[in-house]
Coordinates of N, CA and C in Angstrom, one line a residue:
Chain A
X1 N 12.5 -26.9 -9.2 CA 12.6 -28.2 -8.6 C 12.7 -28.0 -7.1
X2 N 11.7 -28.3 -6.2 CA 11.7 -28.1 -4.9 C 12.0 -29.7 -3.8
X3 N 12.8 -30.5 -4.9 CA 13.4 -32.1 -3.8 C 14.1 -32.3 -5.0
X4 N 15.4 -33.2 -4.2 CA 16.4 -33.9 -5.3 C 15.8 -34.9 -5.5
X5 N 16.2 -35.4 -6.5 CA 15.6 -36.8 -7.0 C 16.5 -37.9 -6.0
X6 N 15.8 -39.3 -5.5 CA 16.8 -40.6 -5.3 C 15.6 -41.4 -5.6
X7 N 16.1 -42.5 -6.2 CA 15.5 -44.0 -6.2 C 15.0 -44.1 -4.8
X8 N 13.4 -44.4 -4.7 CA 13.1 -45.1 -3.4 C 13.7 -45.9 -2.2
X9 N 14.1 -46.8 -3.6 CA 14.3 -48.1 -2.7 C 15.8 -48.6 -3.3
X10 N 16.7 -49.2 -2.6 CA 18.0 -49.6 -2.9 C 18.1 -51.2 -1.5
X11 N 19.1 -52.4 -2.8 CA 19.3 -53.1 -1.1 C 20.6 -54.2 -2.2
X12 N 21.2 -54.8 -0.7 CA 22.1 -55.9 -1.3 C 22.3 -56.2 -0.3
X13 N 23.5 -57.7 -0.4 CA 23.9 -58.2 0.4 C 24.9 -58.1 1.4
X14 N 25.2 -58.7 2.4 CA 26.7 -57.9 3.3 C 28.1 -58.5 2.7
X15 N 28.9 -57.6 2.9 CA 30.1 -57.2 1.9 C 29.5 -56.4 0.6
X16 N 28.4 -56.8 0.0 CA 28.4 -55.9 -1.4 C 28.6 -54.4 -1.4
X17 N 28.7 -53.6 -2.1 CA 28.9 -52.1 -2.7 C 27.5 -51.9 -2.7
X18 N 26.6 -50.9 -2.2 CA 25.7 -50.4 -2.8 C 25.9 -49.0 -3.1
X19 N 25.5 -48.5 -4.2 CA 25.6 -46.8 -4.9 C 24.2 -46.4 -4.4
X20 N 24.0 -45.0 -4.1 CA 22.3 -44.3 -3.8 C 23.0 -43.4 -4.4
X21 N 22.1 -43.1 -5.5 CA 22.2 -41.7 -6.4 C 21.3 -40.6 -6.2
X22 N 21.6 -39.7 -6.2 CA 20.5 -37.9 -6.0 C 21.1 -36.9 -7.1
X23 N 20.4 -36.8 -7.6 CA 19.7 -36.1 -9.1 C 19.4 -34.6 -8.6
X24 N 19.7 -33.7 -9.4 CA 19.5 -32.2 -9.5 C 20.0 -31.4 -10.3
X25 N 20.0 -30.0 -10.2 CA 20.1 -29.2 -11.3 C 21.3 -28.1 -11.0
X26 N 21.5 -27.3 -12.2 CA 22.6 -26.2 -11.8 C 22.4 -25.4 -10.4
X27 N 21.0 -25.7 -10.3 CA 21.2 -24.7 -9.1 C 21.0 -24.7 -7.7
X28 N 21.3 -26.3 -7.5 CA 21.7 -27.0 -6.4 C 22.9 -27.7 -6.4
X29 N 22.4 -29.1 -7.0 CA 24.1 -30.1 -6.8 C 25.2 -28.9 -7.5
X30 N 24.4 -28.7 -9.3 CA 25.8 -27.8 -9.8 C 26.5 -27.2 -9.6
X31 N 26.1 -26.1 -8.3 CA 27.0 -25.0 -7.6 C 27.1 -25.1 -6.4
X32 N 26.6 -26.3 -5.2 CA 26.4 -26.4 -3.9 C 27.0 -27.5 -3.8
X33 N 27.7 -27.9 -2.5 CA 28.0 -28.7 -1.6 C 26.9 -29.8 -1.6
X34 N 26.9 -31.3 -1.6 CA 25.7 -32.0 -1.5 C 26.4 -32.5 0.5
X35 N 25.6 -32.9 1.1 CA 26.0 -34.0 2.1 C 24.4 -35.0 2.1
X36 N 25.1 -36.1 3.0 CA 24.3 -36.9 3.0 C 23.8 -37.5 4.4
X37 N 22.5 -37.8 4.5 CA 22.4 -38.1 6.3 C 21.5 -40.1 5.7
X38 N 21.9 -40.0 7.0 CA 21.7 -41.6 7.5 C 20.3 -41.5 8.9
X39 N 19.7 -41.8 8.6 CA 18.2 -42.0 9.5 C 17.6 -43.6 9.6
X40 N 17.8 -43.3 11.0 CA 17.1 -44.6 11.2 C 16.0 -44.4 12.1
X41 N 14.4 -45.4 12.0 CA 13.1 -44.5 12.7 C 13.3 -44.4 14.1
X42 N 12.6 -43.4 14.3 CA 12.5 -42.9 15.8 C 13.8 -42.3 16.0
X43 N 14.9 -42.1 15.9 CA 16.2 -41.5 15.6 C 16.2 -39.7 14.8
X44 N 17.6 -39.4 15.5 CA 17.3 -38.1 14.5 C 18.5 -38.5 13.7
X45 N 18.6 -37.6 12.2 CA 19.1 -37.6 11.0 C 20.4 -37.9 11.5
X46 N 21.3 -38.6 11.1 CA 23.0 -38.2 11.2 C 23.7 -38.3 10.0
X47 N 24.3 -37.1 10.1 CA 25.2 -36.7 8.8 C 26.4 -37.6 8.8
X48 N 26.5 -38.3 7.4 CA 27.2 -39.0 7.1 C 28.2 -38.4 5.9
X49 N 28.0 -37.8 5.3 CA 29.2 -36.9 4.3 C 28.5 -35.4 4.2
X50 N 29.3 -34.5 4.5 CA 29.6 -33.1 4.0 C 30.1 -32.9 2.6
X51 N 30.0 -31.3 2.6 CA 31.0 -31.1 1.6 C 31.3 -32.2 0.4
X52 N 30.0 -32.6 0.0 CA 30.5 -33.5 -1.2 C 31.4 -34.8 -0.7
X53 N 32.4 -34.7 -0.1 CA 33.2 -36.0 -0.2 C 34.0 -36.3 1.2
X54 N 33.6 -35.4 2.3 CA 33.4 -35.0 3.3 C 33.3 -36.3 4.6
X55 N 33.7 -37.0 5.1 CA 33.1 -37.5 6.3 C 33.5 -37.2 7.8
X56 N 32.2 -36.9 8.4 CA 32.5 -36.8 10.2 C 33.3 -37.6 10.7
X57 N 33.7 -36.8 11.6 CA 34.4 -37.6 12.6 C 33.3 -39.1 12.9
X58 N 34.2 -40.3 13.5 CA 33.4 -41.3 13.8 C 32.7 -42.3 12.5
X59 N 32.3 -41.4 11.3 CA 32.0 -42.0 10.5 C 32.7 -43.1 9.8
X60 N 32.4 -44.1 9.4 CA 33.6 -45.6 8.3 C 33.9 -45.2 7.6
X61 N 34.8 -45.4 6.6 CA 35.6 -45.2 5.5 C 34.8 -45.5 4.5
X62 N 34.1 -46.4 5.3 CA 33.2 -47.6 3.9 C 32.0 -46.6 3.3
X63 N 31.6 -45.3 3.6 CA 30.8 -44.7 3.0 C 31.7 -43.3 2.7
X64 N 31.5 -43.5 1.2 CA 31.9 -42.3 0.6 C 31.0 -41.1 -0.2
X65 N 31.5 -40.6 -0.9 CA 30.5 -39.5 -1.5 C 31.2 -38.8 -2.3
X66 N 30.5 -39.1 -3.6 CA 31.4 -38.4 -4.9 C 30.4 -37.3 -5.5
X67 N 30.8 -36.3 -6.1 CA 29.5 -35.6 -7.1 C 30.0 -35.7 -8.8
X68 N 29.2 -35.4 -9.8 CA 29.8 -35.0 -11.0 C 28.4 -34.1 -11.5
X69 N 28.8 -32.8 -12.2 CA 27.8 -32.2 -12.6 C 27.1 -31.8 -11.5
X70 N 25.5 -32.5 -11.7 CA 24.4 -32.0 -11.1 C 23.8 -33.5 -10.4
X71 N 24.6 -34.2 -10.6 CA 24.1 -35.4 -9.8 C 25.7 -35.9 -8.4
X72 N 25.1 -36.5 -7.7 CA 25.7 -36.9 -6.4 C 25.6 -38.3 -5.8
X73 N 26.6 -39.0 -5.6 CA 26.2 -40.3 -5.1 C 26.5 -40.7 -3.6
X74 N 26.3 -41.6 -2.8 CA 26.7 -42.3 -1.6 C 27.1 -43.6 -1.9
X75 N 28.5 -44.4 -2.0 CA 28.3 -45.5 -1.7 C 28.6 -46.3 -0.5
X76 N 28.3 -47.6 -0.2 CA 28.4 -47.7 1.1 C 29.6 -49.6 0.4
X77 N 30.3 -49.3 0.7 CA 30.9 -50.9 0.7 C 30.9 -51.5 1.8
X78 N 31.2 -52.8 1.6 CA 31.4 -53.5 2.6 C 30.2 -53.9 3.5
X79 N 28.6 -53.7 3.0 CA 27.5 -53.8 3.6 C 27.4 -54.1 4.6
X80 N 27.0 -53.6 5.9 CA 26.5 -54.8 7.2 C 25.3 -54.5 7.2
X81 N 24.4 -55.0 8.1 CA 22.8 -54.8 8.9 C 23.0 -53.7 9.2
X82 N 23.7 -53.4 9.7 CA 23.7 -52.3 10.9 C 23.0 -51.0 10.1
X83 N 23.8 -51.0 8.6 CA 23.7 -50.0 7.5 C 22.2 -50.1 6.7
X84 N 21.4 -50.4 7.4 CA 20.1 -50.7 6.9 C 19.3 -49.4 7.6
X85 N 19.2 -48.4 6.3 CA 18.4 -47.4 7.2 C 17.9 -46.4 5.8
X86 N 17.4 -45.3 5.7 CA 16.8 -44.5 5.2 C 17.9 -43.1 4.6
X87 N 18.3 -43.1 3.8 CA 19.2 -42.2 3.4 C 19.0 -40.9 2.5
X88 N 19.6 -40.1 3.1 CA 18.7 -38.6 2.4 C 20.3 -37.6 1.5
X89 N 20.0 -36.8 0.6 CA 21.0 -36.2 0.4 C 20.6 -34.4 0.5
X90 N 20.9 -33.4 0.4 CA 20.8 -32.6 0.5 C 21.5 -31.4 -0.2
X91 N 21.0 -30.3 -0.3 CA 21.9 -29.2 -0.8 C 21.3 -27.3 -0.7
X92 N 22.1 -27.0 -1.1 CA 21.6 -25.4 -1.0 C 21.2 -25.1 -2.3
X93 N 20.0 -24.5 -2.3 CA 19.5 -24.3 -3.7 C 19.1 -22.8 -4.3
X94 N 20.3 -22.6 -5.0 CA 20.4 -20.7 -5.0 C 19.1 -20.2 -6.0
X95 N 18.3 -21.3 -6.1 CA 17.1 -20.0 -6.7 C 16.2 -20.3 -6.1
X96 N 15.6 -21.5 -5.5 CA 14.8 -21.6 -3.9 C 15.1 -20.4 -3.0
X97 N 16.7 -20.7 -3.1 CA 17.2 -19.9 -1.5 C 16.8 -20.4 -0.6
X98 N 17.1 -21.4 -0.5 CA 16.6 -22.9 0.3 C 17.6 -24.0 0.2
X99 N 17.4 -24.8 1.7 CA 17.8 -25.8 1.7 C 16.7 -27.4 0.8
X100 N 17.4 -27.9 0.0 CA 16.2 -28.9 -0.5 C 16.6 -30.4 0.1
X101 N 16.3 -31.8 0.6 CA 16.6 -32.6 0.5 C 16.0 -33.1 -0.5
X102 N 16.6 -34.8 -0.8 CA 15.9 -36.0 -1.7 C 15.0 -36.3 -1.1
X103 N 14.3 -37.5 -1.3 CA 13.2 -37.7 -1.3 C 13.7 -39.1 0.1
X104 N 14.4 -39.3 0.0 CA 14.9 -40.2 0.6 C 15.4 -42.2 -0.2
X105 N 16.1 -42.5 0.7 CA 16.1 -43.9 -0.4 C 16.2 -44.9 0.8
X106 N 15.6 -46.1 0.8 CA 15.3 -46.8 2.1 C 16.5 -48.1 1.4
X107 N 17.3 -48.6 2.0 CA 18.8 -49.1 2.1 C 18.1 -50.7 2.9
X108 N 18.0 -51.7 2.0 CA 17.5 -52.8 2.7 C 18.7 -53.4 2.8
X109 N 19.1 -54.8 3.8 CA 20.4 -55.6 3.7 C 19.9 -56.6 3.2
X110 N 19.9 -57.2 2.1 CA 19.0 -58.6 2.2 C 19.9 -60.2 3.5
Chain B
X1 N 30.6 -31.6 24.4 CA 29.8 -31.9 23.4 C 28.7 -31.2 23.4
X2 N 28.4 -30.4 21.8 CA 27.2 -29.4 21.5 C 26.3 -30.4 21.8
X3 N 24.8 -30.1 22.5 CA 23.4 -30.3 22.4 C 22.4 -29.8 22.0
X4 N 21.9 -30.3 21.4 CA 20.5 -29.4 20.9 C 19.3 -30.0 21.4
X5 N 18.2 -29.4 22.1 CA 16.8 -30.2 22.4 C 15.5 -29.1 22.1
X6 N 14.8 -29.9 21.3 CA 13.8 -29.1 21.2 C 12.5 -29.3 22.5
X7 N 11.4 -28.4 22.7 CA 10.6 -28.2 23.5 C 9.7 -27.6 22.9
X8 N 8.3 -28.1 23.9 CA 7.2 -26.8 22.9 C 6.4 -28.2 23.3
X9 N 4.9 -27.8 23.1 CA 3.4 -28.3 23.0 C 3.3 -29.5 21.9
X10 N 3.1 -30.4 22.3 CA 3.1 -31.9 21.8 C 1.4 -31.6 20.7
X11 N 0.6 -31.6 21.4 CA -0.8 -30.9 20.5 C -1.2 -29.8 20.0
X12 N -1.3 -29.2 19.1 CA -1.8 -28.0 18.4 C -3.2 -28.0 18.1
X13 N -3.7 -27.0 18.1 CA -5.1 -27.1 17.1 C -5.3 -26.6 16.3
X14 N -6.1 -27.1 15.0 CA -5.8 -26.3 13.6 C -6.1 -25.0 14.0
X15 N -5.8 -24.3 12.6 CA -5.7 -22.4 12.8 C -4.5 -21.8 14.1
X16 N -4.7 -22.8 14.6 CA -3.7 -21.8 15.9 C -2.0 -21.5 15.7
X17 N -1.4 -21.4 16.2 CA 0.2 -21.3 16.1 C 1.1 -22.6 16.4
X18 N 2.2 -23.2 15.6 CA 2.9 -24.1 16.6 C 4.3 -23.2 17.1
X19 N 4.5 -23.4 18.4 CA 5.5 -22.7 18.5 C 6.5 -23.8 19.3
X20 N 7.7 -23.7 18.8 CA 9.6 -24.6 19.5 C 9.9 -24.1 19.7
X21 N 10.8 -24.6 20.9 CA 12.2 -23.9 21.1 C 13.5 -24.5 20.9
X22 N 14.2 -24.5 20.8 CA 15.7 -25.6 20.8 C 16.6 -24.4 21.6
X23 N 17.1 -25.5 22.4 CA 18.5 -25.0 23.3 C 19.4 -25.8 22.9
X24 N 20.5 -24.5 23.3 CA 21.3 -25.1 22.9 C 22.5 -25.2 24.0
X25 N 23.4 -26.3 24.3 CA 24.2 -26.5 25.4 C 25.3 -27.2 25.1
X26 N 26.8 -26.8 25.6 CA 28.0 -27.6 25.5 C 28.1 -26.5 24.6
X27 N 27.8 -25.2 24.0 CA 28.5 -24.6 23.0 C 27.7 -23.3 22.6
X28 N 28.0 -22.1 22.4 CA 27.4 -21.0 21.7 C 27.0 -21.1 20.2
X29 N 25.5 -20.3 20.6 CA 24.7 -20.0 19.5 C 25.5 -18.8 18.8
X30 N 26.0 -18.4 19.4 CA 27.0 -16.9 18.7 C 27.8 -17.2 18.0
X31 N 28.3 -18.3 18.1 CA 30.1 -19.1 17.1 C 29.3 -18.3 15.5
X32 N 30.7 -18.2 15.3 CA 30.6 -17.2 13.7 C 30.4 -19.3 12.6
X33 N 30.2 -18.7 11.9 CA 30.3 -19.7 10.5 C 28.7 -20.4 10.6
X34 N 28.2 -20.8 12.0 CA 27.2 -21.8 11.5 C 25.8 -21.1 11.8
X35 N 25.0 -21.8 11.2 CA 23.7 -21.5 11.0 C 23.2 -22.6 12.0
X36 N 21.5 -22.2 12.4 CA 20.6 -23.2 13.4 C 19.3 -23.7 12.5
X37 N 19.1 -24.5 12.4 CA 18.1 -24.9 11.6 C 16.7 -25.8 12.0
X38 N 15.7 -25.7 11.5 CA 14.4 -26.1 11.8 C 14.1 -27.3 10.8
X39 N 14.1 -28.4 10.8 CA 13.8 -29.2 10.0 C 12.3 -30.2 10.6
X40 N 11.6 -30.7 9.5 CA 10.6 -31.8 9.9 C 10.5 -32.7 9.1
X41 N 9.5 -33.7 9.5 CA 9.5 -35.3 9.0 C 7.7 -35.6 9.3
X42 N 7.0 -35.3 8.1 CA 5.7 -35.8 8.6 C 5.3 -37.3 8.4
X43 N 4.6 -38.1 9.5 CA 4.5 -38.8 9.4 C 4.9 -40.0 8.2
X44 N 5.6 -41.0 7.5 CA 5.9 -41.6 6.3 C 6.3 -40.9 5.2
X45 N 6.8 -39.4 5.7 CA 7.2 -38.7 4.4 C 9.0 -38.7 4.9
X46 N 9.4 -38.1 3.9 CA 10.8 -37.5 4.1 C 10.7 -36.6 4.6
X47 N 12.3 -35.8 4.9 CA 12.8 -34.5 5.3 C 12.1 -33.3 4.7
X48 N 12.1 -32.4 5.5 CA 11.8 -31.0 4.6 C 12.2 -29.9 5.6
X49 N 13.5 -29.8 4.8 CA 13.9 -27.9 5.5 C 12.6 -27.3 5.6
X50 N 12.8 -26.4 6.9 CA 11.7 -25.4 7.2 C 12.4 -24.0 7.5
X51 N 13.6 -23.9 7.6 CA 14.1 -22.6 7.7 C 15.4 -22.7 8.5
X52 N 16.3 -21.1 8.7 CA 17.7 -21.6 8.8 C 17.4 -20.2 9.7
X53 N 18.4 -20.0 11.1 CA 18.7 -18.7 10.9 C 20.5 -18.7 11.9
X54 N 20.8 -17.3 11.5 CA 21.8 -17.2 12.2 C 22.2 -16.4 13.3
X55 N 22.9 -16.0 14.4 CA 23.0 -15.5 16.1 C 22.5 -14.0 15.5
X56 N 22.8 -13.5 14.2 CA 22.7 -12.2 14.2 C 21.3 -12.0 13.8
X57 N 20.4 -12.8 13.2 CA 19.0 -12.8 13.3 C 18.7 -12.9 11.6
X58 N 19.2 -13.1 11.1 CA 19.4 -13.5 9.7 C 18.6 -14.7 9.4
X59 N 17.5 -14.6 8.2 CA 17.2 -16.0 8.6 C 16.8 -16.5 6.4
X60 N 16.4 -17.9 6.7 CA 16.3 -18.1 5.3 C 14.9 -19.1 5.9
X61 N 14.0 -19.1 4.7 CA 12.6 -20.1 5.0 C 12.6 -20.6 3.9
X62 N 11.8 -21.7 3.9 CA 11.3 -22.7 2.9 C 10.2 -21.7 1.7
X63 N 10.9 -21.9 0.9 CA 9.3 -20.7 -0.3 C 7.9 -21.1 0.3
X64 N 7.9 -22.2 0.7 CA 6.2 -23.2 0.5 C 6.0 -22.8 2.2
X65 N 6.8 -22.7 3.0 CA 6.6 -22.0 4.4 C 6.4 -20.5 4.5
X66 N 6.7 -20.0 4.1 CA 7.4 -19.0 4.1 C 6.3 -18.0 4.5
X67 N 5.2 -18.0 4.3 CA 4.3 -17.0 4.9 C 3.2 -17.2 6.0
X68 N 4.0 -18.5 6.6 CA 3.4 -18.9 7.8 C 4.4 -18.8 8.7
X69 N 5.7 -19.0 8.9 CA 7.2 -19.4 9.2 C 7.4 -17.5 10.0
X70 N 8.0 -18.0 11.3 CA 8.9 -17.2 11.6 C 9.8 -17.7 12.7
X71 N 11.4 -17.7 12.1 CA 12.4 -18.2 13.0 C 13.2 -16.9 14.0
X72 N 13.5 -17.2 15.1 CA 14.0 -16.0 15.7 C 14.9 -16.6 17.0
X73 N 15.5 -15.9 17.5 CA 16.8 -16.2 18.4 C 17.5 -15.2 19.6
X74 N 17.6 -16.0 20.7 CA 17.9 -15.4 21.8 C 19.0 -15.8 21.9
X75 N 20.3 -14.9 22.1 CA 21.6 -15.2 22.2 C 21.6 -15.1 23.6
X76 N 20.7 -14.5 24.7 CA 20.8 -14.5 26.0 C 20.8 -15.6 27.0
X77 N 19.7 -16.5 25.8 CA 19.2 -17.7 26.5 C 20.1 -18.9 25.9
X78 N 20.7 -18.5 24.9 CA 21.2 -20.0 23.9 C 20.3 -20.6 23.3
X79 N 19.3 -19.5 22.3 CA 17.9 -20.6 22.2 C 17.8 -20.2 20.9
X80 N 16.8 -21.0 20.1 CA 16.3 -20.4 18.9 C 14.9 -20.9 18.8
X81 N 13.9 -20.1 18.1 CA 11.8 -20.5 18.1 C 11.8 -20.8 16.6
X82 N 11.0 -21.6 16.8 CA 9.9 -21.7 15.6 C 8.8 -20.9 15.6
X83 N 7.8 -20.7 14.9 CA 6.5 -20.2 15.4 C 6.0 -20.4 13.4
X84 N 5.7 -21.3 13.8 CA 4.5 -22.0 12.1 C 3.1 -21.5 12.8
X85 N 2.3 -20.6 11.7 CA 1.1 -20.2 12.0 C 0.0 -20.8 11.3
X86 N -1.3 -21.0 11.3 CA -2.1 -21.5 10.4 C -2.4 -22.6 10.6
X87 N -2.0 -23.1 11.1 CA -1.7 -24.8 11.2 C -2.6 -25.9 10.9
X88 N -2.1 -26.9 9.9 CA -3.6 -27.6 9.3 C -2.9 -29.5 9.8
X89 N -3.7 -29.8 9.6 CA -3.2 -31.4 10.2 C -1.7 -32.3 9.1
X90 N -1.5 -31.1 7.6 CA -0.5 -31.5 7.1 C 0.8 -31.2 8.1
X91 N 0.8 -30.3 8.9 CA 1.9 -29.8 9.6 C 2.2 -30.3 11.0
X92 N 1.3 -31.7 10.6 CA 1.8 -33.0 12.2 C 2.7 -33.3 11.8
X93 N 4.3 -33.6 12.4 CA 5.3 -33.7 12.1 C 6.6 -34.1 12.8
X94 N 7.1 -34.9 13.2 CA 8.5 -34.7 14.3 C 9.3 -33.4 13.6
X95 N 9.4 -32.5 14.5 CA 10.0 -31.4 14.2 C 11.8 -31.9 15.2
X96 N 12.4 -31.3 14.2 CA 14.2 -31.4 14.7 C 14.9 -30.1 14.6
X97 N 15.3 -29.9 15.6 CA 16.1 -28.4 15.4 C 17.8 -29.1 15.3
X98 N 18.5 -28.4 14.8 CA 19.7 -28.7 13.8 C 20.8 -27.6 14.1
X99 N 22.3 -27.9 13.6 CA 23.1 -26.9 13.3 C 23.5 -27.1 12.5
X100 N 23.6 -26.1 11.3 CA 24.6 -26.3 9.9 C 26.0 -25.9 10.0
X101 N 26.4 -27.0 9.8 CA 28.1 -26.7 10.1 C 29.1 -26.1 9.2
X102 N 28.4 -25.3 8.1 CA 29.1 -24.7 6.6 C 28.3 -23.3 6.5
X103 N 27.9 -22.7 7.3 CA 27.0 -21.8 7.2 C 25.9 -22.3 6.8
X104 N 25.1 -21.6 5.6 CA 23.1 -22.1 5.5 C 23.8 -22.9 4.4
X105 N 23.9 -24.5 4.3 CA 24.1 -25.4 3.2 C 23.7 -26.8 3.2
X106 N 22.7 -26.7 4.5 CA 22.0 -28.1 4.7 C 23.0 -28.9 5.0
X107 N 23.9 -28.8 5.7 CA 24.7 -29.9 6.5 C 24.5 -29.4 7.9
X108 N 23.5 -30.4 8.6 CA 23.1 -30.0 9.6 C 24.2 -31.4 10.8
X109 N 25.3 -31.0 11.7 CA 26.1 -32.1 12.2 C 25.4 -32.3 13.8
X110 N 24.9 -31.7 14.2 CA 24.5 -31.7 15.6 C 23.1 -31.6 15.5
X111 N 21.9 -32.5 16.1 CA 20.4 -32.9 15.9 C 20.0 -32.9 17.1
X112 N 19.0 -32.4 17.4 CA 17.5 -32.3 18.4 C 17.3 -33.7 18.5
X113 N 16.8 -34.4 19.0 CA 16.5 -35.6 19.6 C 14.3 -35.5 18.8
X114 N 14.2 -35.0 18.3 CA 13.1 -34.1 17.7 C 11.7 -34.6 18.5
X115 N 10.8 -33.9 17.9 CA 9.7 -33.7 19.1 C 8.2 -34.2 18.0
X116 N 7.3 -35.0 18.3 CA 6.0 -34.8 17.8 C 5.4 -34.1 18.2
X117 N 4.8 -33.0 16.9 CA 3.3 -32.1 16.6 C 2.4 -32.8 16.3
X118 N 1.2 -33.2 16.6 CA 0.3 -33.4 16.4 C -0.7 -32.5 15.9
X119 N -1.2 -32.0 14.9 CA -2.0 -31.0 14.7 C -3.7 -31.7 15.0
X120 N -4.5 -31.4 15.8 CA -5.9 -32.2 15.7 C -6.5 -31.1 17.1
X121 N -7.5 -31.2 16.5 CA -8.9 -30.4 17.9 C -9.4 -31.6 18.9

């Protein structure tokens, strides 16, 4: 498997919860740290959770990051505009021996 | 505050080499724990790691790079290269140099402001 799986596309309204889910195997999510970045175009990537459940300094409460198994999620509550951007998850992949990201999931606000 | 910027030739032309640099300022490429990393974004696609390395010259590449790819590092200058060889117009790209803040684990917290490759004659 050389990319984690996400849904393309995800969206809702402001205040709602949205979930982005990233799919993978024993030998990435199973045994690796997932984090997740936030991209918006023309912008570089910014990491939004480490370490699985992890968030940067500066980052809101309102996004978290759970794993189970070999799958990983982001959710973002409390939706604004602002949070309208392109979301990637990532991990270390001990039989690649590589870093793999998702595919990405584009976060609409309706 | 750490900075990262990459530099290097905006045009390439196929067959020839792409070569970056990323500096690094506000902080040492020497700090034990983290790795520096090479990431890109071709045009309407997603992310794709291109390789990782560390002050001591240790490095990790993408399988699917991997025999075009060579990452390398100057602890004199505070710098780290790319050098992608072969180069075909799939490898037009905003290239982003990175720091992984867990060692090599794809948590890259500090980002390049990144640069477009253009690959074309």
């Amino acid at each position: 498997q050389s990319m984690l799986t996400q849904p393309p596309s995800a969206s809702g309204t402001p205040g709602q919860t949205v979930t982005i889910s990233c799919s993978g195997s024993s030998s990435n999510i199973g045994s690796n740290f997932v984090c997740w970045y936030q991209h918006l175009p023309g912008t570089a990537p910014k990491l939004v959770i480490y370490g699985n459940n992890q968030r940067p300094s500066g980052v809101p409460d309102r996004l978290s990051g759970s794993k189970s198994g070999t799958s990983a999620s982001l959710a973002i509550s409390g939706l604004r505009p602002e949070d309208e951007a392109d979301y990637y998850c990532a991990a270390w992949d001990d039989s690649l021996i590589g870093v793999i990201f998702g595919g990405g999931t584009k976060l609409t606000v309706l | 505050q750490l900075q990262v910027q990459e530099s290097g030739p905006g045009l390439v032309k196929p067959s020839e080499t792409l070569s970056l640099t990323c500096t690094v300022s506000g902080g040492s490429i020497s700090s034990s724990s983290y790795y520096w990393g090479w990431i890109r974004q071709p045009p309407g696609k997603g992310l794709e790691w291109i390789g990782s390395i560390y002050y001591s010259g240790s490095t990790y590449y993408s399988p699917s790079l991997k025999s075009r790819v060579t990452i390398s590092v100057d602890t004199s200058k505070n710098q780290f290269s790319l050098k992608l060889t072969s180069v075909t117009a799939a490898d037009t790209a905003v290239y982003y140099c990175a720091r992984d803040n867990m060692g090599a684990t794809g948590s890259f917290d500090y980002w390049g402001q990144g640069t477009l490759v253009t690959v074309s004659s």
